Each structure stands twice: as structure tokens, then as C-alpha cells.
Amino acid sequence: MIKHIFQKPRTAPAASSSPNHGAALIELRDVVKTFQSAAGSFTALRGVSLQIGRGEFVAIIGKSGSGKSTLMNMITGIDRPSAGAVLVGDVAVHTLDENQMAVWRGRTVGIVFQFFQLLPTLSLVENVILPMELCGMYAPRERRARAIALLEQVGMGEHINKLPTAISGGQQQRVAIARALANDPPVIMADEPTGNLDSKTATEIFALFARLAREGKTIVMVTHDNDFARVADRSVIVADGEIINEYVARALAALNIDQLGWVASRLRRQQFAPGAEIVQQYLQSWGIAADTAPKGARAIEMMRVAAADSAPYSLLICEQLLPDMDGFALARALQRGQGLSHPQLIMLTAFDERGQDEQALRSGFHSYFTKPIKQSQLFDSLAALFFELNDEAQARPAAADASLACLGSVPRQQILVVEDHTVNQQLILRQLGKLGYGAHVVANGRAALDALAAPHSFQLVLMDCQMPELDGFAATRAIREREQHSGAHIPIIAMTANAMHGDREACPAAGMDDYLSKPVRQAELGQMLARWLLTS
């Protein structure tokens, strides 16, 4: 996370000791559930840990007997864990007694059942009013109006006085959703909500859940249907009482649930240096200070503290899959969170799934990259975000002024700029103009070869290293090969964001004369041009 470009590093705020702070609304910690029977014991959940963010739509997928319904019962408090903890908001659900549990569940969780569970002797509107009466929510005169409004919201406003037996299964499920919303709970739990519906009606129900998630409800849906689960923000696969790692599931997408469970049970976990370390090396090489957070909830806490200190972060670079949530859930939490800044967002992902780039842009991300991200890609994205083309308040460097005095008779448009990114093109042209130079811009190495072959009087080339069609290294080698026949030598200055170890050696090896690290400072550019143009 980045606060300001080119600042000294700031110590990250200390971790919060709150048990369930940040964006995670639901958290299971090492939950074990064992059932006892005359035949012996059976473990349905084996050390399950899971976090679900506020406003997230999560599908829990698994075959019959996998433990997915038991997992749902842990969250709703219908059953209790044999070991571990279940937290929803600030409440340790597993510690509540029966009376406390009933009150908490009625106000916090709305449940949608596979078989609807509407009371057959009550009208539809009376079924929706019932949870309000049981929990003492809303004034008696308000309840009917609220129930009607909820039925209208799910498309059942014309049927409010009918009995459940007078409507279809899909319509009954819509009423069940309205009933689940009766007390305005933050969490909606749905257990196989489309199991008894045809595909058209099931699609409509899933679209309704997706809309509720966009409106801020946290939706947790148990299903066995992989196709419908794709509507959700995130899928959690349960097999043999364990949650299969999301990276494994995505990397082995062709396997079915049984095969994934077999593979996951035989994997050996190995730790590698996180991607954050690589990104931080890139940023440090450009003089950009950044803090890191291991989880989404920690990132939100750090942003809240920074905003309170009037030093908000201006950029967040995040993984698509985090230990406690995904990048989309983190973006939603930042948009809805109180006391948070609204930084620019860049997403990194190991899995470029179809439509995920569009989803990232819709979720508010400025850029979306598949790992491994190149240093030049990240720089170009930062340039587009932060380097606005406004007038600089600083005076022209004295060294550059002295050199320009010696070059007063040199004609303008003498520099060829080879750069593929339009923002960087504009930046370098603006800097050259302020230094008194003219320039011509081309977008790749092949175009540079054509420009140098034409009858122009270029005296120097500023060459980006990473470009499509023909990169700067290959273009430089081609230019030097031409010069072997003509005897000429045009100075070529490399411009690259890859300021890592070994990059300086790669430039002269390709035939470049000197090296400028991006972001290019105007003073360094002026001194570099003065030195090489005077020499030439």
C-alpha cells in the first residue's frame, strides 16, 4: 500500500487485538465438528478456518456428505462446534446459550431453506411478518407495510394474500427470501436454495442473491451446482470435512470435487517469498515507500489508522486471492467502509479467468495484471495513475541551464523518443520541452529503425527497453549493426523501470551508451542530454 510517491517509509500501525476486526464479518477458526452415534464417532468438519467479508457473495460447494451443511449450521448457530471458534461480527456465536442464540439469530441471520419452510396456514404477507413479531422488531403498525415492501422487492407484490399452496415453487422461494430479509439481517444463509427449482427459475433466484450482495448483504449459499456458483464472488469447495485451497482448485479446474479432495489431502505445503516482496523491490528501486499487509482485514485496519492520522494511502496493490477474502471483497469493503480513504486500486492475479479483468474494472480497479508482473508494466500503470501532466512548480536545474546555454544554436527536434506507453510519451515530451529540446516520438523499436533510416537529423535516442514488436535491446543491436557500415554512432540512452540488480549491465551489452531509471527526473535528464549532446 502506497501513501505518496517519493516519500520516506513510514512505520505501519500496530496490529489490532480485536478478535474479528476489519472487513471479515464471518470467521471460523479451526472448527471441528464430531458427531457421536451408536456406531461410533464421525468427524464432519476437520479444522476448518474461513473468513467471509462484509457484502461478499460466497458459494459453498460440495457433494452430499462433504460437510457443507454442517459448516452452514456452525455459522447460523443451529449446531455448535466440538472445537474451535465461530465469530460473526463481534459475537462469539459458539459461546451463546439457547436463549441468547435465538435472539441473536433472529436479528443477525436470515435463512433460506431448500424446501422453503413457509407456514401453510398463513398468507404470504403473514409469513414475512412472523419473524418481526417473534423478535419484537419494528412497531406493530410498521410490520405489514415492511412485509409488503419486501414482497414487492422480490417480485411477489401481487400475491401477498395468497397461501403458499397457491403459488409455484419458484415463487415460494422468493417469499422465503423476503422472509429472510424481514429483520434486515446483515447475513443471509441459503441452503441449496435452487435444489427444487427448474433452471430458469434458479437463474432468477441467483440473480436476486447477487443483487442483494451488491446492496450490502453478506450472502452465504450452500450448493452442489458449480455452474450457478460462478455467479458468486467466491467459491469455497468442501470435501471430506475440509476446505480445499482456492489456489489448488483454480490451478486444477478440470478436476471434479472428488479428485480435488484426493489431491488436496496429499499436498505438501511449502512457503515461498510472497509476491509483495517482489513488488516492494520494484517500488523501492523508484524511490516509492510502501507498507505491506498479510491479509485484507489488516490492510483495512492500516488504512483506517492512516486516514485518522491525515496520512491516507493513495494506492493499494492487492492479490486477487487473499487468506481472508478476495480482492473484489476488499474493494467493496473500502468503498463502503467508514473512516477510510479511497485509494487507487491495482489487482494482481495468478489465474486469468475469463471475464475476471472486466469484473476487476467494474469493481473499481484501475489496472489488472496476471502474475508475474513485469516491472515495466507496473511502472506504466503507476505513471498513468499519478504523473499528471500539469506544470511543475520547480525551477529548471542549474546544471541543465548551463548546458543549454552551450547548445543555443542546436536545432530543435533532435531527439528520438522510443516509448510505447502514451502517458510516458507525454511525460517525457513535457520534460524535454521544459529543458528546451524538441523531440519526435515512436511507439516501438521497429518504428525507431524506420525513423532513423529516414532523412532526419536526430542526434540522440531515448530508448525504452520493454516494448511490443521490437524491444529496446533488440532495436539498439539493429542500430549498431547498421552503424558498422556507415561509421556513424548516435548516442542511445536507455529508459527503463527495471532498476533491479543486473539491469545496468544489460544496457551496455546491447550497445546502449547510458542509462536512466524511471521515473526519469528532469534534472537527471537535463544533465544526461547535455553530456551526450555536447560529446557528440
Coordinates of C-alpha atoms in Angstrom, one line a residue, residues 98-369:
E98 CA -30.0 -21.2 23.7
N99 CA -32.0 -18.1 24.7
Q100 CA -29.2 -15.7 23.6
M101 CA -28.7 -17.8 20.4
A102 CA -32.4 -17.4 19.4
V103 CA -32.4 -13.6 19.9
W104 CA -29.1 -13.3 18.1
R105 CA -30.1 -15.5 15.1
G106 CA -33.4 -13.7 14.7
R107 CA -31.8 -10.3 14.3
T108 CA -28.5 -11.3 12.6
V109 CA -29.1 -14.1 10.2
G110 CA -31.8 -14.7 7.6
I111 CA -32.1 -18.3 6.5
V112 CA -33.4 -19.6 3.1
F113 CA -34.2 -23.3 3.1
Q114 CA -34.2 -25.7 0.2
F115 CA -37.9 -26.7 0.9
F116 CA -39.0 -23.1 1.6
Q117 CA -40.5 -23.9 5.1
L118 CA -43.4 -21.5 4.7
L119 CA -46.2 -22.0 7.1
P120 CA -49.1 -23.3 5.0
T121 CA -51.9 -21.8 7.0
L122 CA -50.5 -18.2 6.9
S123 CA -50.7 -15.9 3.9
L124 CA -47.5 -14.8 2.2
V125 CA -47.5 -11.4 3.9
E126 CA -48.2 -13.1 7.3
N127 CA -45.2 -15.5 6.7
V128 CA -43.0 -12.4 6.2
I129 CA -44.4 -10.6 9.2
L130 CA -43.9 -13.6 11.6
P131 CA -40.1 -13.1 12.1
M132 CA -40.7 -9.4 13.1
E133 CA -43.2 -10.4 15.7
L134 CA -41.1 -13.2 17.1
C135 CA -38.1 -10.9 17.6
G136 CA -40.1 -7.8 18.5
M137 CA -38.7 -5.9 15.5
Y138 CA -40.4 -2.7 14.3
A139 CA -43.6 -1.2 15.6
P140 CA -46.7 -3.4 15.0
R141 CA -48.2 -0.9 12.6
E142 CA -45.0 -0.8 10.5
R143 CA -44.6 -4.6 10.1
R144 CA -47.3 -5.2 7.4
A145 CA -46.0 -2.2 5.3
R146 CA -42.5 -3.6 5.6
A147 CA -43.6 -7.1 4.7
I148 CA -45.4 -5.9 1.6
A149 CA -42.4 -3.8 0.5
L150 CA -40.1 -6.8 0.8
L151 CA -42.5 -9.0 -1.2
E152 CA -42.6 -6.3 -3.9
Q153 CA -38.8 -6.2 -3.9
V154 CA -38.7 -9.9 -4.8
G155 CA -41.5 -9.6 -7.4
M156 CA -44.3 -11.1 -5.3
G157 CA -46.3 -7.9 -4.5
E158 CA -49.4 -9.0 -6.4
H159 CA -49.7 -12.2 -4.4
I160 CA -49.4 -11.0 -0.8
N161 CA -52.8 -12.5 0.4
K162 CA -52.4 -15.9 -1.2
L163 CA -51.5 -19.1 0.7
P164 CA -48.2 -20.8 -0.1
T165 CA -50.0 -23.7 -1.7
A166 CA -51.5 -21.4 -4.3
I167 CA -48.1 -20.3 -5.9
S168 CA -45.3 -22.1 -7.6
G169 CA -42.0 -23.4 -6.1
G170 CA -40.0 -20.6 -7.5
Q171 CA -42.5 -18.1 -6.1
Q172 CA -42.3 -19.8 -2.7
Q173 CA -38.6 -19.4 -2.7
R174 CA -38.9 -15.7 -3.5
V175 CA -41.2 -15.4 -0.5
A176 CA -38.7 -17.3 1.6
I177 CA -36.0 -14.8 0.6
A178 CA -38.4 -11.9 1.6
R179 CA -39.0 -13.6 5.0
A180 CA -35.2 -13.9 5.5
L181 CA -34.9 -10.2 4.9
A182 CA -37.7 -9.3 7.4
N183 CA -35.5 -8.2 10.3
D184 CA -32.9 -6.6 7.9
P185 CA -30.1 -9.1 9.0
P186 CA -26.5 -8.4 7.7
V187 CA -26.2 -12.1 6.8
I188 CA -28.3 -14.3 4.5
M189 CA -27.7 -18.0 4.6
A190 CA -29.2 -20.1 1.8
D191 CA -29.1 -23.9 1.9
E192 CA -29.5 -25.4 -1.6
P193 CA -32.0 -22.6 -2.5
T194 CA -32.4 -23.8 -6.1
G195 CA -32.4 -27.6 -5.4
N196 CA -36.1 -28.0 -6.2
L197 CA -36.3 -25.3 -9.0
D198 CA -36.1 -25.5 -12.8
S199 CA -33.0 -23.9 -14.4
K200 CA -34.8 -20.7 -15.5
T201 CA -36.3 -20.0 -12.0
A202 CA -32.9 -21.0 -10.4
T203 CA -31.1 -18.4 -12.6
E204 CA -33.6 -15.8 -11.4
I205 CA -33.1 -16.7 -7.8
F206 CA -29.3 -16.5 -8.1
A207 CA -29.6 -13.1 -9.8
L208 CA -31.7 -11.9 -6.8
F209 CA -29.0 -13.1 -4.4
A210 CA -26.3 -11.2 -6.5
R211 CA -28.4 -8.0 -6.3
L212 CA -28.7 -8.3 -2.5
A213 CA -24.9 -8.7 -2.3
R214 CA -24.4 -5.6 -4.3
E215 CA -26.8 -3.8 -1.9
G216 CA -24.5 -4.7 1.0
K217 CA -25.9 -8.0 2.3
T218 CA -23.4 -10.8 3.0
I219 CA -24.7 -13.9 1.2
V220 CA -23.5 -17.5 2.0
M221 CA -25.0 -20.1 -0.2
V222 CA -24.6 -23.8 0.1
T223 CA -24.9 -25.5 -3.3
H224 CA -23.8 -28.6 -5.3
D225 CA -24.1 -26.7 -8.7
N226 CA -20.7 -25.5 -9.9
D227 CA -22.3 -23.5 -12.8
F228 CA -24.6 -21.5 -10.6
A229 CA -21.9 -21.0 -8.1
R230 CA -20.0 -18.9 -10.7
V231 CA -22.5 -16.1 -10.0
A232 CA -20.9 -15.7 -6.6
D233 CA -17.9 -13.6 -5.8
R234 CA -16.0 -16.6 -4.4
S235 CA -16.5 -20.3 -4.2
V236 CA -15.4 -22.4 -1.2
I237 CA -15.1 -26.1 -2.0
V238 CA -15.6 -28.6 0.8
A239 CA -14.5 -32.2 0.6
D240 CA -14.3 -34.7 3.4
G241 CA -14.9 -32.1 6.0
E242 CA -12.0 -29.8 4.8
I243 CA -11.9 -26.7 2.7
I244 CA -9.8 -27.1 -0.4
N245 CA -7.3 -24.4 -1.0
E246 CA -8.6 -21.9 -3.6
Y247 CA -5.3 -21.8 -5.5
V248 CA -5.4 -25.5 -5.8
A249 CA -9.0 -25.5 -7.0
R250 CA -8.2 -22.9 -9.7
A251 CA -5.0 -24.4 -10.8
L252 CA -6.7 -27.8 -11.2
A253 CA -10.0 -26.5 -12.6
A254 CA -10.5 -29.6 -14.8
L255 CA -10.8 -31.9 -11.7
N256 CA -14.1 -32.7 -10.1
I257 CA -14.7 -32.3 -6.4
D258 CA -13.7 -35.9 -5.5
Q259 CA -10.5 -35.6 -7.4
L260 CA -9.7 -32.2 -5.9
G261 CA -10.3 -33.7 -2.4
W262 CA -7.9 -36.6 -3.2
V263 CA -5.2 -34.2 -4.5
A264 CA -5.6 -31.7 -1.6
S265 CA -5.2 -34.4 1.0
R266 CA -1.8 -35.4 -0.4
L267 CA -0.3 -31.9 -1.0
R268 CA 2.7 -30.8 1.0
R269 CA 2.6 -27.1 1.9
Q270 CA 5.8 -25.1 1.0
Q271 CA 6.4 -21.5 1.7
F272 CA 7.9 -19.1 -1.0
A273 CA 8.8 -15.5 -0.8
P274 CA 5.5 -13.6 -1.3
G275 CA 4.7 -11.5 -4.3
A276 CA 4.6 -8.5 -2.1
E277 CA 8.4 -8.7 -1.6
I278 CA 8.9 -8.5 -5.4
V279 CA 6.5 -5.6 -5.9
Q280 CA 8.1 -3.8 -2.9
Q281 CA 11.6 -4.2 -4.6
Y282 CA 10.2 -2.6 -7.7
L283 CA 8.8 0.3 -5.7
Q284 CA 11.9 0.8 -3.7
S285 CA 14.0 1.0 -6.8
W286 CA 11.9 4.0 -7.9
G287 CA 12.1 5.7 -4.5
I288 CA 8.5 4.9 -3.6
A289 CA 7.8 3.9 0.0
A290 CA 5.2 1.2 0.7
D291 CA 3.8 -0.8 3.6
T292 CA 2.6 -4.4 3.4
A293 CA -0.3 -6.2 4.9
P294 CA -0.7 -10.0 5.0
K295 CA -4.5 -10.0 4.9
G296 CA -7.3 -7.9 3.6
A297 CA -8.7 -7.2 7.1
R298 CA -5.2 -5.9 8.2
A299 CA -5.0 -3.7 5.1
I300 CA -8.3 -2.1 6.0
E301 CA -7.2 -1.5 9.6
M302 CA -4.0 0.1 8.4
M303 CA -5.9 2.3 6.0
R304 CA -8.3 3.4 8.8
V305 CA -5.4 4.3 11.1
A306 CA -3.6 6.2 8.3
A307 CA -6.8 8.1 7.4
A308 CA -7.3 9.1 11.0
D309 CA -3.7 10.4 11.1
S310 CA -4.4 12.5 8.0
A311 CA -1.8 10.5 6.0
P312 CA -4.1 8.3 3.9
Y313 CA -2.8 5.7 1.4
S314 CA -3.2 6.7 -2.2
L315 CA -2.6 3.3 -3.8
L316 CA -3.4 -0.3 -3.0
I317 CA -1.9 -3.2 -4.9
C318 CA -3.6 -6.4 -3.9
E319 CA -3.7 -10.1 -4.8
Q320 CA -6.9 -11.4 -6.2
L321 CA -6.9 -14.2 -3.6
L322 CA -6.0 -13.2 -0.1
P323 CA -6.0 -15.5 3.0
D324 CA -9.2 -14.0 4.4
M325 CA -11.1 -12.6 1.4
D326 CA -10.6 -12.0 -2.3
G327 CA -9.6 -8.7 -3.9
F328 CA -13.1 -7.9 -5.0
A329 CA -14.4 -8.2 -1.5
L330 CA -11.6 -5.9 -0.3
A331 CA -12.5 -3.3 -2.9
R332 CA -16.2 -3.4 -1.8
A333 CA -15.1 -3.1 1.9
L334 CA -13.1 0.0 1.0
Q335 CA -15.9 1.6 -0.9
R336 CA -18.4 1.0 1.9
G337 CA -16.1 1.4 4.9
Q338 CA -16.5 4.4 7.3
G339 CA -13.4 6.4 8.1
L340 CA -11.5 5.0 5.1
S341 CA -9.7 6.8 2.2
H342 CA -10.5 5.7 -1.3
P343 CA -7.1 4.7 -2.8
Q344 CA -6.5 3.8 -6.4
L345 CA -6.5 0.0 -6.9
I346 CA -4.3 -2.4 -8.8
M347 CA -5.1 -6.1 -8.9
L348 CA -2.6 -9.0 -9.3
T349 CA -3.8 -12.5 -10.0
A350 CA -2.2 -15.9 -10.7
F351 CA -5.3 -17.0 -12.6
D352 CA -6.5 -15.0 -15.6
E353 CA -10.0 -16.4 -15.7
R354 CA -12.5 -15.4 -18.4
G355 CA -14.3 -12.2 -17.6
Q356 CA -12.2 -11.5 -14.4
D357 CA -10.5 -8.5 -15.9
E358 CA -13.9 -6.9 -16.7
Q359 CA -15.0 -7.8 -13.2
A360 CA -11.9 -6.0 -11.7
L361 CA -12.6 -2.9 -13.7
R362 CA -16.3 -2.9 -12.6
S363 CA -15.2 -3.3 -9.0
G364 CA -13.1 -0.1 -9.2
F365 CA -9.6 -1.4 -10.1
H366 CA -7.6 0.8 -12.3
S367 CA -5.4 -2.0 -13.6
Y368 CA -5.4 -5.8 -13.6
F369 CA -2.3 -7.9 -14.2

